[in-house]
Amino acid sequence: MAWYPGATRMELQPESDSQHAIRPTQFIMHSIAAPWDEKRMYEYWRDSTNLESHFGLDYDGSIGQFIGTETRADANYRANERPDGTGAVSIETASNLKHTDAWTPEQMEQLIRLGVWLHQRHGIPLRICRTASDPGFGYHRLHSDWAVSGTDCPGDARVKQFREVVFPGIVARANGNTSPVEEEDMTPEQAKQLTNLDKRVSDLHKVLVPYMGWQYKGKGKVDAWALLNNLSAQITAQTAAIKALAGQLGDDVDTAAVVAAVEKAISDAVVKVSVDVTGPTNS
């Protein structure tokens, strides 16, 4: 079993030893509909129910772990454990009684850190789960197979934060961008696109030099570093194109169509880019 270094270990017994092993392929986020800290969640799982989540997260960002992530927990209905041995890691997060409030900044930061660890430790791919069994990240109400009779957990405010702040933050951190993620007007699709662009900045001169070298053929040696002075304009043009395309993106993205649209939109900016809108697909 695996234990997250950033959590306080509060191991539930006998569940921790008696429940089946799983291979984690998903991370599902919940609101517990109670303003409880991780200690109170542990006591509830221990004393009042035979259900449990792997983690509990308080408003202040403190987190407890009750079950190892390679052992089944029971918060996700059919996603808990599948016939092929895969299953979901679950986290309950403190909320108001109707789970309509937003996550605090401290909660979002911890969700991002834990998401990165789960990606690195278990290989959970950096994408939102496209189906109930698809590996990736999600929230409890995303798929009906994750709740016995359906659920409105988490509320709209947290779903918005998941899509606009938390999931893009996990992707950015996992890809080496340690800048704080702010809750602004950036959609998850824009965040993924911009993360991909950030990764390519250091290699842009490899694209620029052959292209500009062809344009200046016969006019003397091309100075690659001089060309790099124009990167700011190139990035600005690419960013504007991506923002213009954001409205076209959704859960079912036609990658080839988006790539073609990006290349057309930035044709005046010289640099041709290849955009992977789905992120890594290892599972």
PDB file of N, CA, C and O in Angstrom, residues 1 8 34 70 83 116-117 124 127 158 194 201-202 210 213 263:
ATOM      1  N   MET A   1       0.844  -1.192   0.000  1.00  0.00           N
ATOM      2  CA  MET A   1       0.000   0.000   0.000  1.00  0.00           C
ATOM      3  C   MET A   1       0.879   1.242   0.000  1.00  0.00           C
ATOM      4  O   MET A   1       2.044   1.178   0.397  1.00  0.00           O
ATOM      5  N   THR A   8      -1.322  13.255   7.147  1.00  0.00           N
ATOM      6  CA  THR A   8      -1.197  12.591   8.441  1.00  0.00           C
ATOM      7  C   THR A   8      -1.830  11.209   8.328  1.00  0.00           C
ATOM      8  O   THR A   8      -2.979  11.072   7.907  1.00  0.00           O
ATOM      9  N   ALA A  34     -20.180  18.499   5.237  1.00  0.00           N
ATOM     10  CA  ALA A  34     -20.003  18.753   6.667  1.00  0.00           C
ATOM     11  C   ALA A  34     -18.707  19.540   6.841  1.00  0.00           C
ATOM     12  O   ALA A  34     -17.725  19.279   6.142  1.00  0.00           O
ATOM     13  N   GLU A  70      -3.260   1.902  -2.637  1.00  0.00           N
ATOM     14  CA  GLU A  70      -3.318   0.655  -3.397  1.00  0.00           C
ATOM     15  C   GLU A  70      -4.276  -0.352  -2.748  1.00  0.00           C
ATOM     16  O   GLU A  70      -4.236  -1.539  -3.049  1.00  0.00           O
ATOM     17  N   PRO A  83     -13.500  -5.323 -12.026  1.00  0.00           N
ATOM     18  CA  PRO A  83     -13.086  -6.713 -12.230  1.00  0.00           C
ATOM     19  C   PRO A  83     -11.638  -6.870 -12.674  1.00  0.00           C
ATOM     20  O   PRO A  83     -11.015  -7.901 -12.408  1.00  0.00           O
ATOM     21  N   VAL A 116      -0.622  15.687  -8.211  1.00  0.00           N
ATOM     22  CA  VAL A 116       0.695  15.503  -8.825  1.00  0.00           C
ATOM     23  C   VAL A 116       1.351  14.238  -8.275  1.00  0.00           C
ATOM     24  O   VAL A 116       1.935  13.442  -9.023  1.00  0.00           O
ATOM     25  N   TRP A 117       1.261  14.037  -6.969  1.00  0.00           N
ATOM     26  CA  TRP A 117       1.857  12.842  -6.356  1.00  0.00           C
ATOM     27  C   TRP A 117       1.219  11.572  -6.911  1.00  0.00           C
ATOM     28  O   TRP A 117       1.921  10.602  -7.233  1.00  0.00           O
ATOM     29  N   ILE A 124      -1.352   7.936 -12.897  1.00  0.00           N
ATOM     30  CA  ILE A 124      -2.682   8.401 -13.309  1.00  0.00           C
ATOM     31  C   ILE A 124      -2.503   9.476 -14.375  1.00  0.00           C
ATOM     32  O   ILE A 124      -1.807  10.467 -14.150  1.00  0.00           O
ATOM     33  N   ARG A 127      -5.483  13.788 -17.538  1.00  0.00           N
ATOM     34  CA  ARG A 127      -6.675  14.123 -18.313  1.00  0.00           C
ATOM     35  C   ARG A 127      -7.897  13.940 -17.419  1.00  0.00           C
ATOM     36  O   ARG A 127      -7.854  13.233 -16.407  1.00  0.00           O
ATOM     37  N   ARG A 158     -17.437  24.205  -6.867  1.00  0.00           N
ATOM     38  CA  ARG A 158     -16.236  23.368  -6.849  1.00  0.00           C
ATOM     39  C   ARG A 158     -15.988  22.698  -8.199  1.00  0.00           C
ATOM     40  O   ARG A 158     -14.833  22.482  -8.574  1.00  0.00           O
ATOM     41  N   LEU A 194      -1.516  26.458 -22.845  1.00  0.00           N
ATOM     42  CA  LEU A 194      -0.402  27.319 -22.446  1.00  0.00           C
ATOM     43  C   LEU A 194       0.708  26.522 -21.777  1.00  0.00           C
ATOM     44  O   LEU A 194       1.889  26.832 -21.917  1.00  0.00           O
ATOM     45  N   VAL A 201       8.974  26.467 -25.354  1.00  0.00           N
ATOM     46  CA  VAL A 201       9.676  27.735 -25.554  1.00  0.00           C
ATOM     47  C   VAL A 201      11.163  27.524 -25.788  1.00  0.00           C
ATOM     48  O   VAL A 201      11.774  28.122 -26.678  1.00  0.00           O
ATOM     49  N   SER A 202      11.771  26.625 -24.967  1.00  0.00           N
ATOM     50  CA  SER A 202      13.211  26.427 -25.073  1.00  0.00           C
ATOM     51  C   SER A 202      13.621  25.809 -26.403  1.00  0.00           C
ATOM     52  O   SER A 202      14.784  25.857 -26.802  1.00  0.00           O
ATOM     53  N   PRO A 210      15.404  26.834 -39.068  1.00  0.00           N
ATOM     54  CA  PRO A 210      15.231  26.296 -40.424  1.00  0.00           C
ATOM     55  C   PRO A 210      14.253  27.112 -41.261  1.00  0.00           C
ATOM     56  O   PRO A 210      14.479  27.329 -42.449  1.00  0.00           O
ATOM     57  N   GLY A 213      15.881  30.364 -41.987  1.00  0.00           N
ATOM     58  CA  GLY A 213      17.039  30.078 -42.838  1.00  0.00           C
ATOM     59  C   GLY A 213      16.635  29.903 -44.278  1.00  0.00           C
ATOM     60  O   GLY A 213      17.317  30.335 -45.198  1.00  0.00           O
ATOM     61  N   GLU A 263      -2.768  26.214 -36.455  1.00  0.00           N
ATOM     62  CA  GLU A 263      -1.766  26.550 -37.468  1.00  0.00           C
ATOM     63  C   GLU A 263      -2.274  27.636 -38.416  1.00  0.00           C
ATOM     64  O   GLU A 263      -1.527  28.532 -38.809  1.00  0.00           O
TER      65      GLU A 263
END
